[in-house]
Short mmCIF file of C-alpha atoms and ligand atoms in Angstrom, two decimals:
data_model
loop_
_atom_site.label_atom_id
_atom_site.label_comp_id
_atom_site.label_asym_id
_atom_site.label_seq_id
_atom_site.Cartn_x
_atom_site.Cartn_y
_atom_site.Cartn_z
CA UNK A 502 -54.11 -5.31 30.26
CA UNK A 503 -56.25 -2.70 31.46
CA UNK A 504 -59.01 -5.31 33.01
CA UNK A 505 -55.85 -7.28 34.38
CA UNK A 506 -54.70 -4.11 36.36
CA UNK A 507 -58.12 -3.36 37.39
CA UNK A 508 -58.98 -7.08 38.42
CA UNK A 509 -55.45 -6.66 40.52
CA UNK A 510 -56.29 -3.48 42.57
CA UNK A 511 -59.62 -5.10 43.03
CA UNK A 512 -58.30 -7.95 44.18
CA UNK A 513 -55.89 -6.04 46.70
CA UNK A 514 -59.11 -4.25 48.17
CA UNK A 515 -61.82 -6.44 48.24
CA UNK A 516 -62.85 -9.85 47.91
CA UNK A 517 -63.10 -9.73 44.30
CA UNK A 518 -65.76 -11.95 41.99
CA UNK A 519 -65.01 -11.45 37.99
CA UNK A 520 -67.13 -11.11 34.95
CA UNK A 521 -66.23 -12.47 31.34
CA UNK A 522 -68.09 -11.52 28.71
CA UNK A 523 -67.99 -12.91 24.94
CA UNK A 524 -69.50 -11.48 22.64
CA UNK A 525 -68.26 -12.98 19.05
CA UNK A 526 -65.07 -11.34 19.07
CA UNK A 527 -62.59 -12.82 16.99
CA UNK A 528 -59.90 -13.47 19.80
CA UNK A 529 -62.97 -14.40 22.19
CA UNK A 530 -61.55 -17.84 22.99
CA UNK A 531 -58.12 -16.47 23.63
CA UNK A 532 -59.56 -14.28 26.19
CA UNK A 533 -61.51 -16.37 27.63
CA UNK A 534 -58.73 -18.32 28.32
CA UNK A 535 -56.63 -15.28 29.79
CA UNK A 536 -59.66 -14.37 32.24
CA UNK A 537 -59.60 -17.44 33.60
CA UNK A 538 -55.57 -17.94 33.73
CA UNK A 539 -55.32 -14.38 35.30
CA UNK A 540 -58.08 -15.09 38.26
CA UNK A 541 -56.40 -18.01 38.90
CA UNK A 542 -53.24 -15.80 39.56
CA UNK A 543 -54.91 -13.52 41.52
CA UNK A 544 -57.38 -16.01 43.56
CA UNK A 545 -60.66 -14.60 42.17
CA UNK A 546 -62.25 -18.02 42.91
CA UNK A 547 -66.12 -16.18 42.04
CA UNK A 548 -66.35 -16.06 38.59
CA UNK A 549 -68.91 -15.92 35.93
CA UNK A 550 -68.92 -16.36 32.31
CA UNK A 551 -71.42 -15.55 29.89
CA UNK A 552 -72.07 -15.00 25.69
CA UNK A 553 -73.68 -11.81 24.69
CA UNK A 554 -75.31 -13.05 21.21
CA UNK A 555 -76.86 -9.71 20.74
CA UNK A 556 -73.54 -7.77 19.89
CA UNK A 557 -72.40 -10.32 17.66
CA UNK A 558 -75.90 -11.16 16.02
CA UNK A 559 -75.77 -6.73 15.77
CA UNK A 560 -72.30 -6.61 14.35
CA UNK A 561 -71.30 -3.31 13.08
CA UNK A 562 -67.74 -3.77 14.34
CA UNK A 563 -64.71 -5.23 12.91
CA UNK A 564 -64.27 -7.20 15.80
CA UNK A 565 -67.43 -8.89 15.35
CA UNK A 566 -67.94 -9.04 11.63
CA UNK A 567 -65.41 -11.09 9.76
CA UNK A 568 -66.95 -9.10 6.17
CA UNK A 569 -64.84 -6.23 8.34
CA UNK A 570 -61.20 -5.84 8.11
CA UNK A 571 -59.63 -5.32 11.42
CA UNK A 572 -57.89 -1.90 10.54
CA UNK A 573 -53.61 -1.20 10.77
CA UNK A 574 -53.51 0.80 13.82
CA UNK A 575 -51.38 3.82 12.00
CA UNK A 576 -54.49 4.24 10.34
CA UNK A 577 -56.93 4.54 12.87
CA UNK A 578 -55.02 5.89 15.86
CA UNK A 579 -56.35 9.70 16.36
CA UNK A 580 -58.85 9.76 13.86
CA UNK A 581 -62.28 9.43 14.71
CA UNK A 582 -64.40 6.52 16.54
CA UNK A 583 -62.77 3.87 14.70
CA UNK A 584 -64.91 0.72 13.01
CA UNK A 585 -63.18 -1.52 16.27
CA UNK A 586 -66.20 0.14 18.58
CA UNK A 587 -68.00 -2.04 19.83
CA UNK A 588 -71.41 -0.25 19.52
CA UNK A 589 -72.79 0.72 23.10
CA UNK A 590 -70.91 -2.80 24.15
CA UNK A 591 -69.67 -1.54 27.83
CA UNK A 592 -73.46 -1.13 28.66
CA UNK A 593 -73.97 -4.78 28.10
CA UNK A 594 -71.03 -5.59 30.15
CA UNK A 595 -71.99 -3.50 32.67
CA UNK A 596 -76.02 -4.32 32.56
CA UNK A 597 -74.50 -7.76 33.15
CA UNK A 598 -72.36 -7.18 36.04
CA UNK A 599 -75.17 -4.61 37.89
CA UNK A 600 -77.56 -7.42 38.09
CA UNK A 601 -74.76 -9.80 39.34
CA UNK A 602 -73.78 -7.67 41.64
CA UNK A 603 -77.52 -7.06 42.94
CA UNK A 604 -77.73 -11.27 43.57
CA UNK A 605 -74.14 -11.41 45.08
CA UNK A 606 -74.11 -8.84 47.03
CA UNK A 607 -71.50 -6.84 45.54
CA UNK A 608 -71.07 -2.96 46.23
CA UNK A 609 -68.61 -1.71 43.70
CA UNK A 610 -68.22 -2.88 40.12
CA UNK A 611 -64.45 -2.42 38.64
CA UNK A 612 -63.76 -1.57 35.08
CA UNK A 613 -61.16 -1.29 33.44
CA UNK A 614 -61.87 1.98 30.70
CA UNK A 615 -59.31 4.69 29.61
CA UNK A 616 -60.39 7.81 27.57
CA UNK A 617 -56.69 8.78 26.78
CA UNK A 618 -54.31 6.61 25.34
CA UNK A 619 -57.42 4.91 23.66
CA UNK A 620 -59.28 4.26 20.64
CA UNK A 621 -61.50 6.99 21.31
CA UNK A 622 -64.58 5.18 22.10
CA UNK A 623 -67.50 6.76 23.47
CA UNK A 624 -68.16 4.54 26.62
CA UNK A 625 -64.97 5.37 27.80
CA UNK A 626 -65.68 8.99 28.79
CA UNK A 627 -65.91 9.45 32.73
CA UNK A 628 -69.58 11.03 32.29
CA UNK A 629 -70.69 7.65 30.72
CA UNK A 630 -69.75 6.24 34.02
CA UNK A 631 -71.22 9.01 36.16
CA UNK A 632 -74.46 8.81 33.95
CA UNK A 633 -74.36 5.19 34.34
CA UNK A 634 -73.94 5.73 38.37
CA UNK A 635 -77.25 7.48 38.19
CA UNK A 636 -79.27 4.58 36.26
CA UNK A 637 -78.10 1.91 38.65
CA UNK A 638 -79.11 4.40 41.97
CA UNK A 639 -82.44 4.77 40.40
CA UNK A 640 -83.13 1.45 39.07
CA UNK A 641 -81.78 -1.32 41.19
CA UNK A 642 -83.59 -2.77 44.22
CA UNK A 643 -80.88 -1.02 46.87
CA UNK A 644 -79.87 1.97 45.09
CA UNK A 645 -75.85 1.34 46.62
CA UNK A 646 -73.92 -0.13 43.59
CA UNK A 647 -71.49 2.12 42.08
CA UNK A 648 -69.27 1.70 39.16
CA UNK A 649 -65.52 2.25 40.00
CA UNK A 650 -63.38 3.51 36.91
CA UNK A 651 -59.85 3.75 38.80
CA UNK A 652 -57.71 3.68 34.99
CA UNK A 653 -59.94 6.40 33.59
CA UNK A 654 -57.53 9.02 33.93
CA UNK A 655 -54.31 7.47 33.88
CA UNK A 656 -51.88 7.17 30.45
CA UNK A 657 -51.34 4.06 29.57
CA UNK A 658 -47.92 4.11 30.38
CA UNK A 659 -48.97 4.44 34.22
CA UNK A 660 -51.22 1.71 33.86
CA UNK A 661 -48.03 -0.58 33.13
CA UNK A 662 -46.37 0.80 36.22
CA UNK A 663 -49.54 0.76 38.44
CA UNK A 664 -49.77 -3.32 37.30
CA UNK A 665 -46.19 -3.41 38.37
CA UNK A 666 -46.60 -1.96 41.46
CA UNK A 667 -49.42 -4.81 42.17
CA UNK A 668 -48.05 -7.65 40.85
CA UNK A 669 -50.43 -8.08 37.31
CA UNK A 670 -50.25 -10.86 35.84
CA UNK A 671 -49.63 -9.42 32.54
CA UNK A 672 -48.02 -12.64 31.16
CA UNK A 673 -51.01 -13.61 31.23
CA UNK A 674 -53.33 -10.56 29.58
CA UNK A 675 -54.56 -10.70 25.84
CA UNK A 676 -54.86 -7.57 24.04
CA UNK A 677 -54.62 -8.02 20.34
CA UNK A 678 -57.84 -7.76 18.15
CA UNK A 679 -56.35 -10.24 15.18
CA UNK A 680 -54.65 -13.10 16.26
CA UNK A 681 -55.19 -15.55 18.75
CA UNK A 682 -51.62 -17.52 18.81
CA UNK A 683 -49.56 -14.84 19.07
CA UNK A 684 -50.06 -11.14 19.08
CA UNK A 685 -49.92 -9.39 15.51
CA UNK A 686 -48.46 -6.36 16.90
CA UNK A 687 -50.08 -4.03 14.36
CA UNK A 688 -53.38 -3.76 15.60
CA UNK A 689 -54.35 -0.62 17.54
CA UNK A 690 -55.03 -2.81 20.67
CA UNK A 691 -51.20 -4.30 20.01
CA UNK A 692 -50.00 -0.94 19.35
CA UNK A 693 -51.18 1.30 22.04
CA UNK A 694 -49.72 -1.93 24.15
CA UNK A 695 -46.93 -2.02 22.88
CA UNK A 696 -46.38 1.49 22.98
CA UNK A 697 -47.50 1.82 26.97
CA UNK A 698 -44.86 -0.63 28.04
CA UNK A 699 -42.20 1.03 25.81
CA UNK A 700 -42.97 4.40 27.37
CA UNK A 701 -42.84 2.22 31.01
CA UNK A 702 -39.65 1.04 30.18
CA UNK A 703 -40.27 -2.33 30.29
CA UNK A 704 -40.31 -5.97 28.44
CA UNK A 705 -43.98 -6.52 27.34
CA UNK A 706 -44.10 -10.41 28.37
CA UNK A 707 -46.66 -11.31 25.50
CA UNK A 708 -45.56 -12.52 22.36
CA UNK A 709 -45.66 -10.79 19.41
CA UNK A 710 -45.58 -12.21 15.94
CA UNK A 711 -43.38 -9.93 14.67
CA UNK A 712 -41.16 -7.44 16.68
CA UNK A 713 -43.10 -4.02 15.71
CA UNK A 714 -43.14 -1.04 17.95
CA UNK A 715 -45.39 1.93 17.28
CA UNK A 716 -43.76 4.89 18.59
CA UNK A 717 -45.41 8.54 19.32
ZN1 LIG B 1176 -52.93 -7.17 17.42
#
């Protein structure tokens, strides 16, 4: 949901191209399917899609390692980085999209992070992306790409009204970590979703598997 919303103000601002990266996830062909459904909906006609083989080959994460149970998200929400971190995965994405960008032409690269309201992972902070500013001035041919982080700040909650506000296609997002048919609403993924649109005030158009609602 967070990469829909993002894709969307994009999408309002510029004309937007948009990344997909697998990576062995468990839901990775559900996603894949979303990214292209949602730039369809918004008219992101660039696209480009692409398998990173060294996360999954790496593991280390419960969403890449099926010896890894996917944890309940009362367990995990507010603790410590939990075993769903991807390790130093938002690098790769970006590494990916910096070099597209460089070939295309692109000026500002869009993503979608949160530090609060989130699982706590440490390539969400805003001076990963402000350290990661400085490595693409210094080491790409033009020096003029710059990461944009416009969610970083916000609470989830605003990110639901923000999407509203700009017509996201959230019918169309997939969040859950599990399940691929439809969402297990128990994951931490599901549940800070679940939770976001609750504290909107509004319908969360995906379907859940079970109604389950996480509250604060
Ligand atoms: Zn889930």
């Amino acid at each position: 949901m967070d990469s829909c919303v993002c894709a969307a103000l994009a999408a309002r601002d510029y004309e937007a191209a948009a990344l997909h990266v697998s990576y062995g996830q468990r839901t990775e062909t559900r996603e894949c399917q979303a990214f292209s459904a949602i730039c369809d909906r918004l008219g992101i006609t660039q696209r480009l899609i692409v398998r990173n083989e060294a996360l999954l080959q790496i593991g280390g994460s419960a969403l890449t390692d099926n010896q890894l149970v996917v944890p309940e998200a009362s367990d995990v929400i507010g603790s410590a980085i939990p075993i769903t971190y991807v390790p130093f995965r938002n690098a790769h994405f970006l590494a990916v999209a910096v070099s597209w960008a460089e070939v295309i032409g692109a000026k500002k690269i869009f993503i979608g992070a949160v530090e609060q309201d989130s699982s706590g992972y440490p390539d969400c902070r805003p001076a990963y992306y402000e350290a990661f500013n400085q490595v693409i001035r210094t080491g790409t041919a033009a020096g003029d790409i710059e990461i944009a982080t416009p969610l970083i700040h916000l609470r989830k909650a605003e990110i639901v009204r923000l999407g509203l506000e700009l017509g996201a296609p959230f019918d169309l997002t997939w969040s859950c970590y599990v399940r691929q048919d439809r969402a297990c609403g128990t994951c931490e993924s599901c549940a800070l979703r679940l939770r976001a649109f609750e504290a909107a005030g509004v319908r969360d158009p995906v379907l859940y598997s079970s109604a389950v609602s996480i509250h604060s």
